[in-house]
Amino acid sequence: MDSYDTPGSTPRHSASSRLKDYFIGATPLQKRLESVRKQTSFIPTPPRRKIPQCSQLQEDNDPQKVAFLLHKQWTLYSLTPLYKFSYTNLKEYSRLLSAFIAAEKQKGLAVEVGEDFNIKVTFSTLLGMKGTQRDPEAFLVQILSKSQLPSENREHKVLWTGWFCCIFGDSLLETVSEDFTCVPLFLANGAETNTAIVGTWFQKTFDCYFSPLAINAFNLSWMAAMWTACKMDQYMAATEFLWSVPCSPQSLDISYAIHPEDAKALWDSVHKTPGEVTQEEVDLFMDCLYSHFHRHFKIHLSATRLVRVSTSVASAHTDGKIKVSLNKSS
Amino acid sequence: MSVLRPLDKQPGLNTATILLVGAEDALLQQLADSMLKEDCASELKVHLARSLPLPSNVNRPRIDLIMFVVNLHSKYSLRNVEESLRHVDATFFLGKVGFLATGAGRESHCSVHRNTVVRLARTYRSPLLFCDLEVDGFRAPVAQRLVRMLQICAGHVPGVSALNLLSLLRSSENPALEDL
């Protein structure tokens, strides 16, 4: 949720500061416009990203509670703030959403042969999935199927999972007014039809809007660098990149796999300041990979589009799909 | 090592020449075609090059304006432009050089952050235009703008010089950025 702001302040144009004094009681919309103008009207120094040393997740102990989020492929959506969402009404919401889903399924909009219509929806908060104290709590929505069989242990099979979170959303939280809850990131795992139904219900109930979140090549290269930077005791998988070469009639895909220890060694030779990752380091890391490839195959990977990055820690695809593979303790 | 200098040749009579430098041939060709379609009192000549330095054995007219085209979808095109900039004499940067960034419209395909190109243009004190060259509707106005800039740089517009235009373009931006 962070953007390319510098930590320091910038010299303000005198006209804009006079304008700010004039609007003493700035409405949230004015604050939003001001922050958008601030972001586009100055050039930040090379973007830096601090590696958070100790996140809320670790503080709120139990890594087991969020273990079920690992090893699943999540599709990402970006979400506008929810209007009049309350964390105390979660039971009410689960009831309403169950009724909505049952109604939708009976309408025949999502007819799947042999599917059990007895479903249960649960809303729960995910403690600790936030960046700073100011971030709203993350919450989880699950669609479970109630077993029809009259067996002793009624197992609820999870059909669909979705969770909403806000990590380091300071720049967004400034401009959001009282009635809105800002949880801009939505991750969904499960059938596309269920995602659509849940999305429709949220849009109707909280007047928000979902849009698929694509991850561009620039951000993927940052992710590759930051995930390679993680210190690991043992590596599960090779570090893999996938590029798409735009050529007609069919695009060509180039896959490049590196031994994870080599990737880490490369990163260590590039990385200078501890606790911080800079744009130059990421560019240099990627340039080393590109020039190595060019030396062997005479293909300029920098002219192609990075589509997928996969490391032992996590993987991400440009269509907005991520998978976290490892629960790190350090 | 041949370096491009702005005043090392005689100007042609009523001729204005622009040099487009960029790694993507198709985009440059489309832009050149759009520019040549424009109505212009001067005779327009458009030269295309993948990179500089230009081959020295060719007889070419004096170049009045150089536009470096960067495709935000390709880091290679940015590197190519950065390499080519070294073969341009410093006096060219007094209003006779510009940067054009294409591809900002498709955010999901971008490998280069737009601030990188903005910073490049600031470093060379030259104007930066954003345009999606692949879209016909966006290309035509930019072609018109470039033709106008070219006429000024070739000295065909009375009362306005290239340096004059440069200072006009700069003053419309945030003055706080001048310190960078």
Short mmCIF file of C-alpha atoms in Angstrom, two decimals:
data_model
loop_
_atom_site.label_atom_id
_atom_site.label_comp_id
_atom_site.label_asym_id
_atom_site.label_seq_id
_atom_site.Cartn_x
_atom_site.Cartn_y
_atom_site.Cartn_z
CA MET A 1 0.00 0.00 0.00
CA ASP A 2 2.99 2.30 0.01
CA SER A 3 3.73 4.69 -2.81
CA TYR A 4 6.78 6.50 -3.99
CA ASP A 5 6.84 9.21 -1.35
CA THR A 6 10.07 10.39 0.16
CA PRO A 7 10.26 10.27 3.93
CA GLY A 8 11.37 13.89 4.07
CA SER A 9 9.27 16.94 3.30
CA THR A 10 9.41 18.84 0.03
CA PRO A 11 9.59 22.59 -0.51
CA ARG A 12 6.04 23.76 -1.01
CA HIS A 13 5.05 26.26 -3.64
CA SER A 14 3.86 29.43 -1.88
CA ALA A 15 0.54 29.56 -3.74
CA SER A 16 -0.47 26.08 -2.71
CA SER A 17 0.35 26.73 0.96
CA ARG A 18 -1.80 29.86 0.87
CA LEU A 19 -4.59 27.77 -0.60
CA LYS A 20 -4.27 25.29 2.23
CA ASP A 21 -4.60 28.01 4.86
CA TYR A 22 -7.75 29.24 3.16
CA PHE A 23 -9.47 25.87 3.50
CA ILE A 24 -9.10 25.41 7.21
CA GLY A 25 -11.75 22.75 7.56
CA ALA A 26 -10.69 20.69 4.57
CA THR A 27 -13.17 18.00 3.65
CA PRO A 28 -11.84 14.49 3.00
CA LEU A 29 -12.25 15.04 -0.72
CA GLN A 30 -10.07 18.11 -0.59
CA LYS A 31 -7.53 16.26 1.48
CA ARG A 32 -7.57 13.46 -1.08
CA LEU A 33 -7.10 15.86 -3.96
CA GLU A 34 -4.26 17.54 -2.09
CA SER A 35 -2.49 14.26 -1.49
CA VAL A 36 -2.91 13.18 -5.12
CA ARG A 37 -1.50 16.51 -6.27
CA LYS A 38 1.39 16.15 -3.83
CA GLN A 39 2.24 12.76 -5.24
CA THR A 40 2.23 13.78 -8.86
CA SER A 41 3.77 17.22 -8.69
CA PHE A 42 7.17 16.39 -7.35
CA ILE A 43 9.77 13.83 -8.21
CA PRO A 44 10.85 11.68 -5.30
CA THR A 45 14.48 10.84 -4.82
CA PRO A 46 15.24 7.20 -5.74
CA PRO A 47 12.41 5.26 -4.12
CA ARG A 48 13.42 3.36 -1.06
CA ARG A 49 11.52 0.73 0.76
CA LYS A 50 12.24 -0.12 4.33
CA ILE A 51 12.16 -3.78 5.18
CA PRO A 52 9.84 -3.86 8.18
CA GLN A 53 11.90 -5.31 10.96
CA CYS A 54 9.06 -6.37 13.19
CA SER A 55 5.56 -6.51 11.84
CA GLN A 56 2.31 -6.69 13.79
CA LEU A 57 1.93 -10.29 12.66
CA GLN A 58 4.86 -11.42 14.74
CA GLU A 59 3.75 -9.41 17.73
CA ASP A 60 0.37 -11.08 17.82
CA ASN A 61 2.12 -14.44 18.26
CA ASP A 62 0.48 -17.51 16.82
CA PRO A 63 1.78 -18.20 13.31
CA GLN A 64 -0.42 -21.30 13.28
CA LYS A 65 -3.54 -19.20 13.01
CA VAL A 66 -2.54 -17.81 9.67
CA ALA A 67 -0.90 -21.00 8.40
CA PHE A 68 -4.02 -21.77 6.40
CA LEU A 69 -3.28 -18.73 4.23
CA LEU A 70 -0.09 -20.30 2.94
CA HIS A 71 0.33 -22.52 -0.08
CA LYS A 72 -2.83 -21.21 -1.69
CA GLN A 73 -3.05 -19.15 -4.82
CA TRP A 74 -4.73 -15.83 -4.13
CA THR A 75 -6.26 -13.61 -6.77
CA LEU A 76 -5.84 -9.95 -5.94
CA TYR A 77 -8.45 -7.22 -6.14
CA SER A 78 -8.26 -3.61 -5.17
CA LEU A 79 -11.17 -2.30 -3.14
CA THR A 80 -12.52 1.17 -2.43
CA PRO A 81 -13.32 2.03 1.22
CA LEU A 82 -16.36 0.30 2.75
CA TYR A 83 -19.16 2.54 3.95
CA LYS A 84 -20.54 1.88 7.45
CA PHE A 85 -18.78 -1.41 7.95
CA SER A 86 -18.63 -2.44 11.57
CA TYR A 87 -16.48 -5.12 13.15
CA THR A 88 -19.18 -5.77 15.76
CA ASN A 89 -21.77 -6.85 13.21
CA LEU A 90 -19.85 -9.76 11.77
CA LYS A 91 -22.48 -12.33 12.77
CA GLU A 92 -25.17 -10.27 11.12
CA TYR A 93 -23.09 -10.02 7.94
CA SER A 94 -22.52 -13.77 7.81
CA ARG A 95 -26.26 -14.34 8.09
CA LEU A 96 -27.05 -11.84 5.35
CA LEU A 97 -24.37 -13.16 3.03
CA SER A 98 -25.50 -16.79 3.50
CA ALA A 99 -29.04 -15.79 2.61
CA PHE A 100 -27.79 -13.87 -0.42
CA ILE A 101 -25.69 -16.76 -1.67
CA ALA A 102 -28.55 -19.22 -1.20
CA ALA A 103 -30.86 -16.90 -3.11
CA GLU A 104 -28.37 -16.46 -5.93
CA LYS A 105 -27.78 -20.16 -6.26
CA GLN A 106 -31.49 -20.87 -6.35
CA LYS A 107 -31.94 -18.27 -9.02
CA GLY A 108 -29.86 -20.54 -11.15
CA LEU A 109 -27.12 -18.04 -11.71
CA ALA A 110 -24.47 -20.39 -10.47
CA VAL A 111 -25.79 -23.84 -11.09
CA GLU A 112 -23.38 -26.65 -10.42
CA VAL A 113 -24.67 -30.15 -10.68
CA GLY A 114 -24.53 -32.13 -7.49
CA GLU A 115 -23.67 -29.20 -5.33
CA ASP A 116 -24.88 -29.15 -1.83
CA PHE A 117 -26.96 -26.01 -1.24
CA ASN A 118 -26.43 -26.04 2.49
CA ILE A 119 -23.72 -23.57 2.92
CA LYS A 120 -22.53 -21.54 5.82
CA VAL A 121 -20.68 -18.27 5.71
CA THR A 122 -18.35 -17.13 8.41
CA PHE A 123 -16.85 -13.72 9.00
CA SER A 124 -13.91 -13.49 11.37
CA THR A 125 -11.16 -11.04 12.12
CA LEU A 126 -7.58 -11.91 11.37
CA LEU A 127 -5.54 -10.49 14.17
CA GLY A 128 -2.14 -9.21 13.35
CA MET A 129 -2.49 -8.91 9.58
CA LYS A 130 -1.61 -5.29 9.45
CA GLY A 131 1.44 -3.13 9.09
CA THR A 132 1.00 -0.46 11.74
CA GLN A 133 -1.38 0.03 14.66
CA ARG A 134 -3.38 2.51 12.64
CA ASP A 135 -4.34 0.01 9.96
CA PRO A 136 -7.84 -1.43 10.24
CA GLU A 137 -8.08 -5.06 11.28
CA ALA A 138 -8.04 -7.62 8.52
CA PHE A 139 -11.05 -9.87 8.27
CA LEU A 140 -11.76 -13.17 6.68
CA VAL A 141 -14.83 -14.49 4.90
CA GLN A 142 -15.24 -18.20 4.32
CA ILE A 143 -17.91 -20.18 2.57
CA LEU A 144 -18.23 -23.63 4.10
CA SER A 145 -20.40 -26.47 3.00
CA LYS A 146 -22.49 -28.20 5.61
CA SER A 147 -22.25 -31.90 5.20
CA GLN A 148 -25.57 -33.61 4.41
CA LEU A 149 -24.40 -36.96 5.66
CA PRO A 150 -25.65 -37.86 9.10
CA SER A 151 -22.20 -38.71 10.35
CA GLU A 152 -20.77 -38.06 13.77
CA ASN A 153 -18.11 -35.60 12.83
CA ARG A 154 -19.71 -33.01 10.61
CA GLU A 155 -16.78 -31.63 8.74
CA HIS A 156 -17.22 -28.28 7.16
CA LYS A 157 -15.45 -28.26 3.87
CA VAL A 158 -14.11 -24.87 2.93
CA LEU A 159 -15.38 -23.97 -0.51
CA TRP A 160 -14.12 -20.47 -0.81
CA THR A 161 -11.93 -18.12 1.18
CA GLY A 162 -11.48 -14.40 0.90
CA TRP A 163 -9.78 -11.90 3.13
CA PHE A 164 -9.53 -8.15 3.29
CA CYS A 165 -6.57 -6.29 4.67
CA CYS A 166 -4.79 -2.99 4.88
CA ILE A 167 -1.00 -3.04 5.31
CA PHE A 168 0.85 0.25 5.85
CA GLY A 169 -2.03 2.20 4.45
CA ASP A 170 -1.04 5.51 6.07
CA SER A 171 -1.28 7.62 2.94
CA LEU A 172 -4.80 6.32 2.30
CA LEU A 173 -6.00 6.47 5.90
CA GLU A 174 -5.27 10.21 6.07
CA THR A 175 -7.91 11.01 3.50
CA VAL A 176 -10.63 8.61 4.59
CA SER A 177 -13.47 10.00 6.68
CA GLU A 178 -15.12 8.56 9.79
CA ASP A 179 -17.77 6.34 8.26
CA PHE A 180 -15.45 4.51 5.94
CA THR A 181 -13.30 1.48 6.63
CA CYS A 182 -10.31 1.31 4.37
CA VAL A 183 -9.25 -2.24 3.50
CA PRO A 184 -7.96 -1.81 0.00
CA LEU A 185 -6.59 -5.27 -0.65
CA PHE A 186 -8.85 -8.24 -1.21
CA LEU A 187 -7.48 -11.75 -1.76
CA ALA A 188 -9.70 -14.55 -2.97
CA ASN A 189 -9.19 -18.28 -3.31
CA GLY A 190 -11.84 -20.57 -4.73
CA ALA A 191 -14.37 -20.67 -7.52
CA GLU A 192 -14.72 -17.56 -9.63
CA THR A 193 -18.53 -17.67 -9.31
CA ASN A 194 -18.32 -17.45 -5.54
CA THR A 195 -15.91 -14.52 -5.79
CA ALA A 196 -18.39 -12.76 -8.05
CA ILE A 197 -21.33 -13.39 -5.69
CA VAL A 198 -19.46 -12.21 -2.62
CA GLY A 199 -18.22 -9.21 -4.56
CA THR A 200 -21.73 -8.27 -5.61
CA TRP A 201 -22.99 -8.52 -2.04
CA PHE A 202 -20.20 -6.30 -0.72
CA GLN A 203 -20.75 -3.78 -3.48
CA LYS A 204 -24.46 -3.59 -2.70
CA THR A 205 -24.12 -3.54 1.06
CA PHE A 206 -21.14 -1.25 1.56
CA ASP A 207 -21.17 0.83 -1.62
CA CYS A 208 -17.67 -0.10 -2.63
CA TYR A 209 -16.09 -1.21 -5.87
CA PHE A 210 -13.79 -4.13 -6.66
CA SER A 211 -11.33 -4.07 -9.50
CA PRO A 212 -8.78 -6.71 -10.41
CA LEU A 213 -5.29 -5.75 -9.35
CA ALA A 214 -2.59 -6.32 -11.92
CA ILE A 215 1.06 -6.30 -10.87
CA ASN A 216 3.28 -4.66 -13.45
CA ALA A 217 6.80 -5.74 -14.38
CA PHE A 218 8.32 -2.91 -12.39
CA ASN A 219 6.69 -4.08 -9.15
CA LEU A 220 7.43 -7.73 -9.91
CA SER A 221 11.15 -6.95 -10.13
CA TRP A 222 10.92 -5.24 -6.72
CA MET A 223 9.20 -8.30 -5.31
CA ALA A 224 11.87 -10.57 -6.79
CA ALA A 225 14.63 -8.52 -5.18
CA MET A 226 12.97 -8.26 -1.79
CA TRP A 227 12.07 -11.94 -1.61
CA THR A 228 15.56 -12.96 -2.66
CA ALA A 229 16.86 -10.74 0.10
CA CYS A 230 15.14 -12.85 2.76
CA LYS A 231 17.57 -14.88 4.75
CA MET A 232 16.57 -18.52 4.69
CA ASP A 233 17.84 -21.60 6.43
CA GLN A 234 17.01 -23.87 3.55
CA TYR A 235 15.60 -23.32 0.13
CA MET A 236 12.60 -25.24 -1.06
CA ALA A 237 12.51 -24.18 -4.66
CA ALA A 238 14.58 -22.53 -7.34
CA THR A 239 14.16 -18.85 -8.08
CA GLU A 240 12.29 -18.63 -11.33
CA PHE A 241 11.38 -15.83 -13.69
CA LEU A 242 9.06 -15.89 -16.65
CA TRP A 243 9.13 -13.32 -19.43
CA SER A 244 6.68 -12.83 -22.24
CA VAL A 245 8.11 -11.74 -25.56
CA PRO A 246 5.62 -9.79 -27.66
CA CYS A 247 5.82 -11.18 -31.15
CA SER A 248 3.25 -12.23 -33.69
CA PRO A 249 1.40 -14.49 -34.18
CA GLN A 250 1.88 -16.11 -30.77
CA SER A 251 3.86 -14.67 -27.93
CA LEU A 252 6.96 -16.47 -26.80
CA ASP A 253 7.65 -17.26 -23.15
CA ILE A 254 11.12 -17.36 -21.68
CA SER A 255 11.65 -19.08 -18.38
CA TYR A 256 14.82 -18.58 -16.38
CA ALA A 257 15.51 -20.61 -13.26
CA ILE A 258 18.39 -19.92 -10.87
CA HIS A 259 19.61 -21.84 -7.91
CA PRO A 260 18.30 -19.89 -4.91
CA GLU A 261 21.66 -19.69 -3.19
CA ASP A 262 23.21 -18.14 -6.29
CA ALA A 263 20.42 -15.59 -6.42
CA LYS A 264 21.00 -14.75 -2.76
CA ALA A 265 24.74 -14.45 -3.35
CA LEU A 266 24.08 -12.06 -6.23
CA TRP A 267 21.73 -10.00 -4.10
CA ASP A 268 24.24 -9.82 -1.25
CA SER A 269 26.90 -8.48 -3.59
CA VAL A 270 24.52 -5.77 -4.79
CA HIS A 271 22.92 -4.82 -1.51
CA LYS A 272 24.60 -2.02 0.44
CA THR A 273 22.46 -0.49 3.16
CA PRO A 274 21.03 -2.88 5.72
CA GLY A 275 17.34 -2.61 6.45
CA GLU A 276 16.55 -0.75 3.25
CA VAL A 277 16.16 -1.61 -0.41
CA THR A 278 16.74 1.06 -3.06
CA GLN A 279 15.72 1.37 -6.69
CA GLU A 280 19.35 1.20 -7.84
CA GLU A 281 19.91 -2.10 -6.07
CA VAL A 282 16.83 -3.65 -7.66
CA ASP A 283 17.84 -2.36 -11.11
CA LEU A 284 21.37 -3.66 -10.68
CA PHE A 285 20.14 -7.07 -9.53
CA MET A 286 17.89 -7.41 -12.56
CA ASP A 287 20.53 -6.02 -14.93
CA CYS A 288 22.98 -8.69 -13.79
CA LEU A 289 20.46 -11.38 -14.66
CA TYR A 290 19.71 -9.74 -18.01
CA SER A 291 23.36 -9.38 -19.00
CA HIS A 292 24.14 -12.96 -17.99
CA PHE A 293 21.29 -14.17 -20.16
CA HIS A 294 22.38 -11.93 -23.02
CA ARG A 295 25.90 -13.25 -22.91
CA HIS A 296 24.65 -16.79 -23.42
CA PHE A 297 21.66 -16.36 -25.65
CA LYS A 298 22.06 -12.93 -27.24
CA ILE A 299 18.51 -12.01 -26.25
CA HIS A 300 17.78 -8.72 -24.51
CA LEU A 301 15.43 -9.69 -21.70
CA SER A 302 15.05 -6.02 -20.82
CA ALA A 303 13.02 -5.58 -24.00
CA THR A 304 10.51 -8.21 -22.88
CA ARG A 305 7.88 -8.14 -20.20
CA LEU A 306 8.38 -9.81 -16.84
CA VAL A 307 5.29 -11.83 -16.17
CA ARG A 308 5.99 -14.12 -13.24
CA VAL A 309 8.40 -14.30 -10.35
CA SER A 310 8.71 -17.32 -8.12
CA THR A 311 11.00 -17.71 -5.13
CA SER A 312 11.09 -20.02 -2.10
CA VAL A 313 9.30 -17.33 -0.12
CA ALA A 314 6.46 -16.46 -2.47
CA SER A 315 5.46 -16.20 -6.09
CA ALA A 316 3.57 -13.57 -8.03
CA HIS A 317 2.04 -13.38 -11.49
CA THR A 318 1.28 -10.20 -13.40
CA ASP A 319 -2.45 -11.07 -13.61
CA GLY A 320 -2.65 -10.45 -9.88
CA LYS A 321 -2.13 -13.91 -8.47
CA ILE A 322 0.17 -14.54 -5.55
CA LYS A 323 1.10 -17.48 -3.41
CA VAL A 324 2.99 -17.30 -0.17
CA SER A 325 4.96 -20.46 0.48
CA LEU A 326 6.75 -19.85 3.65
CA ASN A 327 6.03 -18.58 7.09
CA LYS A 328 9.24 -16.92 8.07
CA SER A 329 10.16 -16.43 11.65
CA SER A 330 13.00 -13.94 11.08
CA MET B 1 33.49 8.97 -32.29
CA SER B 2 31.08 11.26 -34.08
CA VAL B 3 29.05 13.60 -31.95
CA LEU B 4 25.98 15.41 -33.20
CA ARG B 5 26.37 19.16 -33.19
CA PRO B 6 23.55 21.57 -33.92
CA LEU B 7 25.35 24.11 -36.03
CA ASP B 8 27.98 22.16 -37.94
CA LYS B 9 26.10 22.28 -41.24
CA GLN B 10 24.37 24.89 -43.35
CA PRO B 11 20.57 24.95 -43.06
CA GLY B 12 18.58 23.90 -46.10
CA LEU B 13 16.23 26.39 -47.71
CA ASN B 14 12.83 26.17 -45.98
CA THR B 15 13.72 22.70 -44.69
CA ALA B 16 13.24 21.41 -41.18
CA THR B 17 14.71 18.07 -40.14
CA ILE B 18 13.82 16.02 -37.09
CA LEU B 19 15.68 12.98 -35.86
CA LEU B 20 13.69 10.36 -33.95
CA VAL B 21 15.81 8.02 -31.86
CA GLY B 22 14.27 4.94 -30.30
CA ALA B 23 14.55 1.18 -30.06
CA GLU B 24 11.08 0.44 -31.39
CA ASP B 25 11.04 0.76 -35.17
CA ALA B 26 7.30 0.33 -35.64
CA LEU B 27 6.43 3.15 -33.23
CA LEU B 28 8.92 5.54 -34.80
CA GLN B 29 7.62 4.75 -38.27
CA GLN B 30 4.03 5.42 -37.21
CA LEU B 31 5.00 8.71 -35.59
CA ALA B 32 6.96 9.75 -38.67
CA ASP B 33 3.97 9.00 -40.90
CA SER B 34 1.68 11.04 -38.65
CA MET B 35 4.08 13.97 -38.72
CA LEU B 36 4.40 13.93 -42.48
CA LYS B 37 0.64 14.04 -42.83
CA GLU B 38 0.55 17.39 -41.05
CA ASP B 39 0.09 20.60 -42.99
CA CYS B 40 3.26 22.58 -42.79
CA ALA B 41 4.66 25.57 -44.64
CA SER B 42 8.22 24.23 -44.38
CA GLU B 43 9.48 21.10 -46.02
CA LEU B 44 9.66 18.39 -43.37
CA LYS B 45 12.30 15.70 -43.25
CA VAL B 46 12.05 12.92 -40.69
CA HIS B 47 15.06 10.74 -39.93
CA LEU B 48 14.76 7.59 -37.88
CA ALA B 49 17.58 5.93 -35.96
CA ARG B 50 17.70 3.02 -33.55
CA SER B 51 20.59 4.55 -31.64
CA LEU B 52 23.42 7.04 -31.87
CA PRO B 53 26.09 7.54 -33.15
CA LEU B 54 24.79 7.83 -36.67
CA PRO B 55 26.85 6.35 -39.48
CA SER B 56 29.19 9.04 -40.75
CA ASN B 57 29.30 8.03 -44.39
CA VAL B 58 25.77 9.26 -45.11
CA ASN B 59 25.12 12.74 -46.41
CA ARG B 60 22.34 14.15 -44.27
CA PRO B 61 20.91 17.64 -43.73
CA ARG B 62 21.36 19.64 -40.56
CA ILE B 63 19.29 18.22 -37.72
CA ASP B 64 17.06 20.80 -36.07
CA LEU B 65 15.37 18.72 -33.36
CA ILE B 66 16.13 15.35 -31.78
CA MET B 67 13.35 13.43 -30.05
CA PHE B 68 14.33 10.45 -27.92
CA VAL B 69 11.49 7.95 -27.71
CA VAL B 70 11.31 5.74 -24.61
CA ASN B 71 8.84 2.89 -24.35
CA LEU B 72 7.83 2.47 -20.70
CA HIS B 73 7.13 -1.21 -21.36
CA SER B 74 10.77 -1.91 -22.16
CA LYS B 75 13.80 -1.21 -20.02
CA TYR B 76 15.91 -1.85 -23.07
CA SER B 77 14.55 1.22 -24.82
CA LEU B 78 15.46 3.35 -21.79
CA ARG B 79 19.00 1.99 -21.71
CA ASN B 80 19.28 2.54 -25.45
CA VAL B 81 18.30 6.20 -25.09
CA GLU B 82 20.69 6.70 -22.17
CA GLU B 83 23.55 5.30 -24.28
CA SER B 84 22.64 7.46 -27.26
CA LEU B 85 22.50 10.66 -25.22
CA ARG B 86 26.25 10.52 -24.82
CA HIS B 87 26.74 11.11 -28.53
CA VAL B 88 24.93 14.43 -28.55
CA ASP B 89 26.83 17.66 -28.07
CA ALA B 90 25.88 19.74 -25.02
CA THR B 91 24.77 22.71 -27.14
CA PHE B 92 21.96 20.61 -28.58
CA PHE B 93 20.25 20.65 -25.20
CA LEU B 94 19.42 24.35 -25.56
CA GLY B 95 15.91 23.58 -26.75
CA LYS B 96 16.70 21.23 -29.62
CA VAL B 97 16.22 17.97 -27.74
CA GLY B 98 13.04 16.45 -26.37
CA PHE B 99 11.90 13.20 -24.80
CA LEU B 100 8.78 11.27 -25.63
CA ALA B 101 7.54 8.51 -23.32
CA THR B 102 5.05 6.04 -24.69
CA GLY B 103 3.08 3.24 -23.08
CA ALA B 104 2.08 4.93 -19.82
CA GLY B 105 -1.55 4.13 -20.60
CA ARG B 106 -1.14 0.40 -20.03
CA GLU B 107 0.07 0.50 -16.44
CA SER B 108 0.10 -3.29 -16.10
CA HIS B 109 2.73 -3.62 -18.83
CA CYS B 110 5.15 -1.01 -17.53
CA SER B 111 8.66 -2.05 -16.55
CA VAL B 112 9.96 1.47 -16.20
CA HIS B 113 8.50 3.84 -13.64
CA ARG B 114 7.40 7.13 -15.16
CA ASN B 115 9.43 9.03 -12.58
CA THR B 116 12.60 7.54 -14.04
CA VAL B 117 11.90 9.20 -17.37
CA VAL B 118 10.82 12.42 -15.67
CA ARG B 119 14.12 12.50 -13.83
CA LEU B 120 16.02 11.83 -17.06
CA ALA B 121 14.31 14.75 -18.77
CA ARG B 122 15.04 16.97 -15.76
CA THR B 123 18.72 16.02 -15.81
CA TYR B 124 18.99 17.03 -19.44
CA ARG B 125 16.82 20.12 -18.94
CA SER B 126 14.62 19.12 -21.85
CA PRO B 127 10.86 18.86 -22.30
CA LEU B 128 9.14 15.51 -21.81
CA LEU B 129 5.96 14.52 -23.61
CA PHE B 130 3.79 11.55 -22.72
CA CYS B 131 1.87 9.92 -25.50
CA ASP B 132 0.52 6.49 -26.36
CA LEU B 133 2.03 6.20 -29.80
CA GLU B 134 0.15 3.01 -30.54
CA VAL B 135 -3.20 4.78 -30.43
CA ASP B 136 -4.01 6.79 -33.52
CA GLY B 137 -6.12 9.35 -31.70
CA PHE B 138 -3.31 10.24 -29.30
CA ARG B 139 -0.57 10.17 -31.91
CA ALA B 140 -2.02 12.84 -34.19
CA PRO B 141 -2.00 15.70 -31.62
CA VAL B 142 1.54 14.83 -30.54
CA ALA B 143 2.63 14.79 -34.18
CA GLN B 144 1.10 18.26 -34.59
CA ARG B 145 2.93 19.46 -31.51
CA LEU B 146 6.23 18.06 -32.71
CA VAL B 147 5.85 19.69 -36.12
CA ARG B 148 5.29 23.04 -34.41
CA MET B 149 8.32 22.51 -32.15
CA LEU B 150 10.37 21.53 -35.18
CA GLN B 151 9.42 24.66 -37.07
CA ILE B 152 10.51 26.78 -34.11
CA CYS B 153 13.79 24.89 -33.73
CA ALA B 154 14.53 25.32 -37.44
CA GLY B 155 13.97 29.04 -37.05
CA HIS B 156 10.93 29.18 -39.34
CA VAL B 157 8.69 30.93 -36.83
CA PRO B 158 9.54 34.61 -36.55
CA GLY B 159 10.05 35.90 -33.03
CA VAL B 160 10.44 32.55 -31.28
CA SER B 161 13.67 30.62 -30.94
CA ALA B 162 14.33 27.12 -29.60
CA LEU B 163 15.73 28.48 -26.34
CA ASN B 164 12.74 30.79 -25.99
CA LEU B 165 10.39 27.85 -26.36
CA LEU B 166 12.35 25.84 -23.82
CA SER B 167 12.04 28.53 -21.17
CA LEU B 168 8.32 28.89 -21.93
CA LEU B 169 7.80 25.15 -21.46
CA ARG B 170 9.79 25.09 -18.24
CA SER B 171 8.06 28.00 -16.54
CA SER B 172 4.68 26.24 -16.72
CA GLU B 173 5.92 23.48 -14.41
CA ASN B 174 6.38 23.68 -10.67
CA PRO B 175 9.29 26.06 -10.01
CA ALA B 176 10.34 24.07 -6.94
CA LEU B 177 11.60 21.38 -9.28
CA GLU B 178 14.20 23.68 -10.77
CA ASP B 179 16.42 22.94 -7.82
CA LEU B 180 16.82 19.31 -8.77
#
